[in-house]
Amino acid sequence: MQTKTSATRYSKEFRESMASLSQTGRSANSLSKEFNVSIATLSKWIRQADPNDRNILSLNECALLKENKRLKEEIDILKRAAVLLAEN
């Protein structure tokens, strides 16, 4: 029985193809068995392929999203104030 002494590197194309296969309905378990890749690795690739997954955003991107939300709230407040002032 062989033991792995170094981490196996997978190409970007392979990782993307595994993520796209999972999006077509294939389970990570079946892909793991078929392509001899650990389920944890496949799950990580699937999460990374999801553009709405906030766990993979950088700190800068998270800060920008937070600032964007705050600015939208300020705009809403100003719009309501403008409506109130226009009524008077």
GROMACS .gro file of N, CA and C in nm:
model
  264
    1MET      N    1   0.084  -0.119   0.000
    1MET     CA    2   0.000   0.000   0.000
    1MET      C    3   0.088   0.124   0.000
    2GLN      N    4   0.060   0.215  -0.091
    2GLN     CA    5   0.139   0.337  -0.101
    2GLN      C    6   0.077   0.446  -0.015
    3THR      N    7   0.163   0.527   0.043
    3THR     CA    8   0.116   0.643   0.117
    3THR      C    9   0.157   0.767   0.043
    4LYS      N   10   0.073   0.870   0.048
    4LYS     CA   11   0.105   0.996  -0.020
    4LYS      C   12   0.202   1.074   0.068
    5THR      N   13   0.312   1.113   0.008
    5THR     CA   14   0.409   1.192   0.082
    5THR      C   15   0.402   1.339   0.046
    6SER      N   16   0.344   1.369  -0.069
    6SER     CA   17   0.328   1.509  -0.108
    6SER      C   18   0.188   1.531  -0.163
    7ALA      N   19   0.144   1.651  -0.156
    7ALA     CA   20   0.009   1.685  -0.201
    7ALA      C   21   0.003   1.677  -0.353
    8THR      N   22  -0.108   1.623  -0.402
    8THR     CA   23  -0.130   1.614  -0.546
    8THR      C   24  -0.184   1.747  -0.595
    9ARG      N   25  -0.129   1.796  -0.703
    9ARG     CA   26  -0.174   1.923  -0.762
    9ARG      C   27  -0.265   1.892  -0.880
   10TYR      N   28  -0.376   1.964  -0.886
   10TYR     CA   29  -0.471   1.946  -0.994
   10TYR      C   30  -0.475   2.074  -1.077
   11SER      N   31  -0.493   2.058  -1.206
   11SER     CA   32  -0.498   2.175  -1.294
   11SER      C   33  -0.627   2.253  -1.270
   12LYS      N   34  -0.623   2.379  -1.308
   12LYS     CA   35  -0.740   2.465  -1.294
   12LYS      C   36  -0.856   2.412  -1.376
   13GLU      N   37  -0.827   2.361  -1.494
   13GLU     CA   38  -0.930   2.306  -1.581
   13GLU      C   39  -0.998   2.186  -1.516
   14PHE      N   40  -0.919   2.100  -1.452
   14PHE     CA   41  -0.974   1.983  -1.384
   14PHE      C   42  -1.064   2.025  -1.270
   15ARG      N   43  -1.019   2.121  -1.188
   15ARG     CA   44  -1.100   2.169  -1.075
   15ARG      C   45  -1.231   2.229  -1.125
   16GLU      N   46  -1.224   2.309  -1.232
   16GLU     CA   47  -1.345   2.370  -1.288
   16GLU      C   48  -1.440   2.265  -1.345
   17SER      N   49  -1.383   2.162  -1.408
   17SER     CA   50  -1.470   2.058  -1.464
   17SER      C   51  -1.538   1.979  -1.354
   18MET      N   52  -1.470   1.955  -1.243
   18MET     CA   53  -1.533   1.886  -1.130
   18MET      C   54  -1.646   1.970  -1.071
   19ALA      N   55  -1.624   2.101  -1.059
   19ALA     CA   56  -1.727   2.190  -1.006
   19ALA      C   57  -1.847   2.195  -1.100
   20SER      N   58  -1.820   2.198  -1.231
   20SER     CA   59  -1.932   2.203  -1.326
   20SER      C   60  -2.008   2.071  -1.328
   21LEU      N   61  -1.939   1.960  -1.311
   21LEU     CA   62  -2.008   1.831  -1.302
   21LEU      C   63  -2.099   1.825  -1.180
   22SER      N   64  -2.054   1.882  -1.071
   22SER     CA   65  -2.138   1.882  -0.950
   22SER      C   66  -2.261   1.970  -0.970
   23GLN      N   67  -2.249   2.075  -1.050
   23GLN     CA   68  -2.363   2.162  -1.074
   23GLN      C   69  -2.465   2.098  -1.167
   24THR      N   70  -2.425   1.994  -1.239
   24THR     CA   71  -2.519   1.924  -1.326
   24THR      C   72  -2.596   1.818  -1.250
   25GLY      N   73  -2.566   1.802  -1.121
   25GLY     CA   74  -2.642   1.707  -1.040
   25GLY      C   75  -2.560   1.591  -0.987
   26ARG      N   76  -2.436   1.581  -1.027
   26ARG     CA   77  -2.352   1.473  -0.975
   26ARG      C   78  -2.315   1.502  -0.831
   27SER      N   79  -2.316   1.402  -0.747
   27SER     CA   80  -2.281   1.422  -0.606
   27SER      C   81  -2.129   1.424  -0.590
   28ALA      N   82  -2.085   1.492  -0.486
   28ALA     CA   83  -1.941   1.498  -0.458
   28ALA      C   84  -1.889   1.358  -0.426
   29ASN      N   85  -1.974   1.277  -0.364
   29ASN     CA   86  -1.934   1.141  -0.329
   29ASN      C   87  -1.906   1.057  -0.454
   30SER      N   88  -1.994   1.065  -0.553
   30SER     CA   89  -1.974   0.986  -0.675
   30SER      C   90  -1.853   1.038  -0.753
   31LEU      N   91  -1.835   1.170  -0.758
   31LEU     CA   92  -1.718   1.226  -0.827
   31LEU      C   93  -1.589   1.185  -0.756
   32SER      N   94  -1.595   1.183  -0.624
   32SER     CA   95  -1.478   1.146  -0.545
   32SER      C   96  -1.434   1.004  -0.577
   33LYS      N   97  -1.531   0.914  -0.584
   33LYS     CA   98  -1.498   0.774  -0.613
   33LYS      C   99  -1.450   0.757  -0.757
   34GLU      N  100  -1.514   0.826  -0.850
   34GLU     CA  101  -1.481   0.809  -0.991
   34GLU      C  102  -1.345   0.867  -1.027
   35PHE      N  103  -1.311   0.984  -0.971
   35PHE     CA  104  -1.188   1.053  -1.009
   35PHE      C  105  -1.079   1.046  -0.902
   36ASN      N  106  -1.105   0.971  -0.795
   36ASN     CA  107  -1.006   0.950  -0.688
   36ASN      C  108  -0.956   1.082  -0.628
   37VAL      N  109  -1.052   1.167  -0.593
   37VAL     CA  110  -1.024   1.295  -0.527
   37VAL      C  111  -1.103   1.295  -0.397
   38SER      N  112  -1.045   1.349  -0.291
   38SER     CA  113  -1.116   1.348  -0.164
   38SER      C  114  -1.242   1.435  -0.169
   39ILE      N  115  -1.339   1.396  -0.088
   39ILE     CA  116  -1.465   1.471  -0.084
   39ILE      C  117  -1.442   1.612  -0.032
   40ALA      N  118  -1.352   1.628   0.064
   40ALA     CA  119  -1.323   1.760   0.118
   40ALA      C  120  -1.265   1.852   0.010
   41THR      N  121  -1.178   1.797  -0.072
   41THR     CA  122  -1.119   1.876  -0.181
   41THR      C  123  -1.225   1.916  -0.282
   42LEU      N  124  -1.309   1.819  -0.320
   42LEU     CA  125  -1.417   1.848  -0.415
   42LEU      C  126  -1.512   1.953  -0.359
   43SER      N  127  -1.545   1.942  -0.231
   43SER     CA  128  -1.636   2.039  -0.169
   43SER      C  129  -1.577   2.178  -0.172
   44LYS      N  130  -1.447   2.187  -0.149
   44LYS     CA  131  -1.380   2.318  -0.153
   44LYS      C  132  -1.386   2.377  -0.293
   45TRP      N  133  -1.361   2.295  -0.394
   45TRP     CA  134  -1.367   2.342  -0.533
   45TRP      C  135  -1.508   2.389  -0.569
   46ILE      N  136  -1.608   2.316  -0.522
   46ILE     CA  137  -1.747   2.352  -0.551
   46ILE      C  138  -1.781   2.485  -0.486
   47ARG      N  139  -1.739   2.505  -0.360
   47ARG     CA  140  -1.763   2.633  -0.292
   47ARG      C  141  -1.693   2.747  -0.363
   48GLN      N  142  -1.571   2.723  -0.407
   48GLN     CA  143  -1.494   2.827  -0.473
   48GLN      C  144  -1.554   2.864  -0.609
   49ALA      N  145  -1.622   2.770  -0.672
   49ALA     CA  146  -1.683   2.796  -0.803
   49ALA      C  147  -1.812   2.875  -0.790
   50ASP      N  148  -1.870   2.882  -0.669
   50ASP     CA  149  -1.995   2.954  -0.648
   50ASP      C  150  -1.965   3.102  -0.631
   51PRO      N  151  -2.007   3.188  -0.726
   51PRO     CA  152  -1.976   3.330  -0.718
   51PRO      C  153  -2.048   3.401  -0.604
   52ASN      N  154  -2.153   3.343  -0.551
   52ASN     CA  155  -2.228   3.406  -0.442
   52ASN      C  156  -2.181   3.363  -0.305
   53ASP      N  157  -2.080   3.277  -0.300
   53ASP     CA  158  -2.027   3.230  -0.172
   53ASP      C  159  -1.939   3.337  -0.111
   54ARG      N  160  -1.983   3.394   0.000
   54ARG     CA  161  -1.908   3.503   0.062
   54ARG      C  162  -1.786   3.455   0.138
   55ASN      N  163  -1.772   3.325   0.158
   55ASN     CA  164  -1.656   3.273   0.229
   55ASN      C  165  -1.527   3.286   0.149
   56ILE      N  166  -1.539   3.303   0.018
   56ILE     CA  167  -1.417   3.310  -0.064
   56ILE      C  168  -1.380   3.453  -0.100
   57LEU      N  169  -1.457   3.551  -0.054
   57LEU     CA  170  -1.425   3.690  -0.084
   57LEU      C  171  -1.309   3.738   0.001
   58SER      N  172  -1.230   3.826  -0.054
   58SER     CA  173  -1.119   3.882   0.020
   58SER      C  174  -1.172   3.982   0.122
   59LEU      N  175  -1.086   4.020   0.214
   59LEU     CA  176  -1.125   4.119   0.315
   59LEU      C  177  -1.164   4.251   0.251
   60ASN      N  178  -1.093   4.290   0.147
   60ASN     CA  179  -1.123   4.413   0.077
   60ASN      C  180  -1.261   4.407   0.011
   61GLU      N  181  -1.292   4.294  -0.051
   61GLU     CA  182  -1.422   4.278  -0.114
   61GLU      C  183  -1.534   4.280  -0.011
   62CYS      N  184  -1.512   4.218   0.105
   62CYS     CA  185  -1.612   4.221   0.211
   62CYS      C  186  -1.635   4.363   0.261
   63ALA      N  187  -1.526   4.439   0.275
   63ALA     CA  188  -1.538   4.578   0.318
   63ALA      C  189  -1.615   4.660   0.216
   64LEU      N  190  -1.590   4.635   0.089
   64LEU     CA  191  -1.662   4.707  -0.016
   64LEU      C  192  -1.811   4.673  -0.016
   65LEU      N  193  -1.844   4.546   0.006
   65LEU     CA  194  -1.985   4.507   0.014
   65LEU      C  195  -2.054   4.574   0.132
   66LYS      N  196  -1.984   4.581   0.245
   66LYS     CA  197  -2.040   4.644   0.364
   66LYS      C  198  -2.061   4.794   0.340
   67GLU      N  199  -1.964   4.859   0.278
   67GLU     CA  200  -1.977   5.002   0.249
   67GLU      C  201  -2.089   5.026   0.148
   68ASN      N  202  -2.102   4.939   0.049
   68ASN     CA  203  -2.209   4.951  -0.050
   68ASN      C  204  -2.346   4.944   0.018
   69LYS      N  205  -2.361   4.851   0.110
   69LYS     CA  206  -2.488   4.837   0.183
   69LYS      C  207  -2.518   4.964   0.264
   70ARG      N  208  -2.415   5.017   0.331
   70ARG     CA  209  -2.433   5.138   0.410
   70ARG      C  210  -2.473   5.256   0.322
   71LEU      N  211  -2.409   5.270   0.208
   71LEU     CA  212  -2.441   5.380   0.117
   71LEU      C  213  -2.583   5.369   0.061
   72LYS      N  214  -2.626   5.247   0.032
   72LYS     CA  215  -2.763   5.228  -0.015
   72LYS      C  216  -2.864   5.268   0.092
   73GLU      N  217  -2.834   5.235   0.218
   73GLU     CA  218  -2.922   5.275   0.328
   73GLU      C  219  -2.928   5.427   0.340
   74GLU      N  220  -2.813   5.493   0.325
   74GLU     CA  221  -2.810   5.639   0.331
   74GLU      C  222  -2.892   5.700   0.218
   75ILE      N  223  -2.882   5.643   0.100
   75ILE     CA  224  -2.960   5.694  -0.014
   75ILE      C  225  -3.110   5.679   0.014
   76ASP      N  226  -3.150   5.565   0.070
   76ASP     CA  227  -3.291   5.545   0.103
   76ASP      C  228  -3.339   5.648   0.204
   77ILE      N  229  -3.257   5.677   0.304
   77ILE     CA  230  -3.294   5.778   0.404
   77ILE      C  231  -3.309   5.914   0.339
   78LEU      N  232  -3.215   5.950   0.252
   78LEU     CA  233  -3.222   6.080   0.185
   78LEU      C  234  -3.344   6.089   0.093
   79LYS      N  235  -3.379   5.980   0.027
   79LYS     CA  236  -3.499   5.980  -0.058
   79LYS      C  237  -3.625   6.004   0.026
   80ARG      N  238  -3.633   5.938   0.141
   80ARG     CA  239  -3.749   5.957   0.228
   80ARG      C  240  -3.755   6.101   0.281
   81ALA      N  241  -3.638   6.155   0.313
   81ALA     CA  242  -3.635   6.293   0.363
   81ALA      C  243  -3.679   6.389   0.252
   82ALA      N  244  -3.638   6.365   0.129
   82ALA     CA  245  -3.676   6.451   0.017
   82ALA      C  246  -3.827   6.447  -0.004
   83VAL      N  247  -3.887   6.329   0.012
   83VAL     CA  248  -4.033   6.316  -0.003
   83VAL      C  249  -4.103   6.394   0.107
   84LEU      N  250  -4.054   6.383   0.229
   84LEU     CA  251  -4.114   6.456   0.342
   84LEU      C  252  -4.102   6.607   0.325
   85LEU      N  253  -3.986   6.652   0.277
   85LEU     CA  254  -3.968   6.796   0.256
   85LEU      C  255  -4.054   6.848   0.141
   86ALA      N  256  -4.075   6.766   0.040
   86ALA     CA  257  -4.156   6.807  -0.074
   86ALA      C  258  -4.303   6.817  -0.035
   87GLU      N  259  -4.346   6.739   0.062
   87GLU     CA  260  -4.486   6.741   0.106
   87GLU      C  261  -4.518   6.870   0.183
   88ASN      N  262  -4.419   6.924   0.250
   88ASN     CA  263  -4.442   7.043   0.333
   88ASN      C  264  -4.432   7.168   0.254
   0.00000   0.00000   0.00000
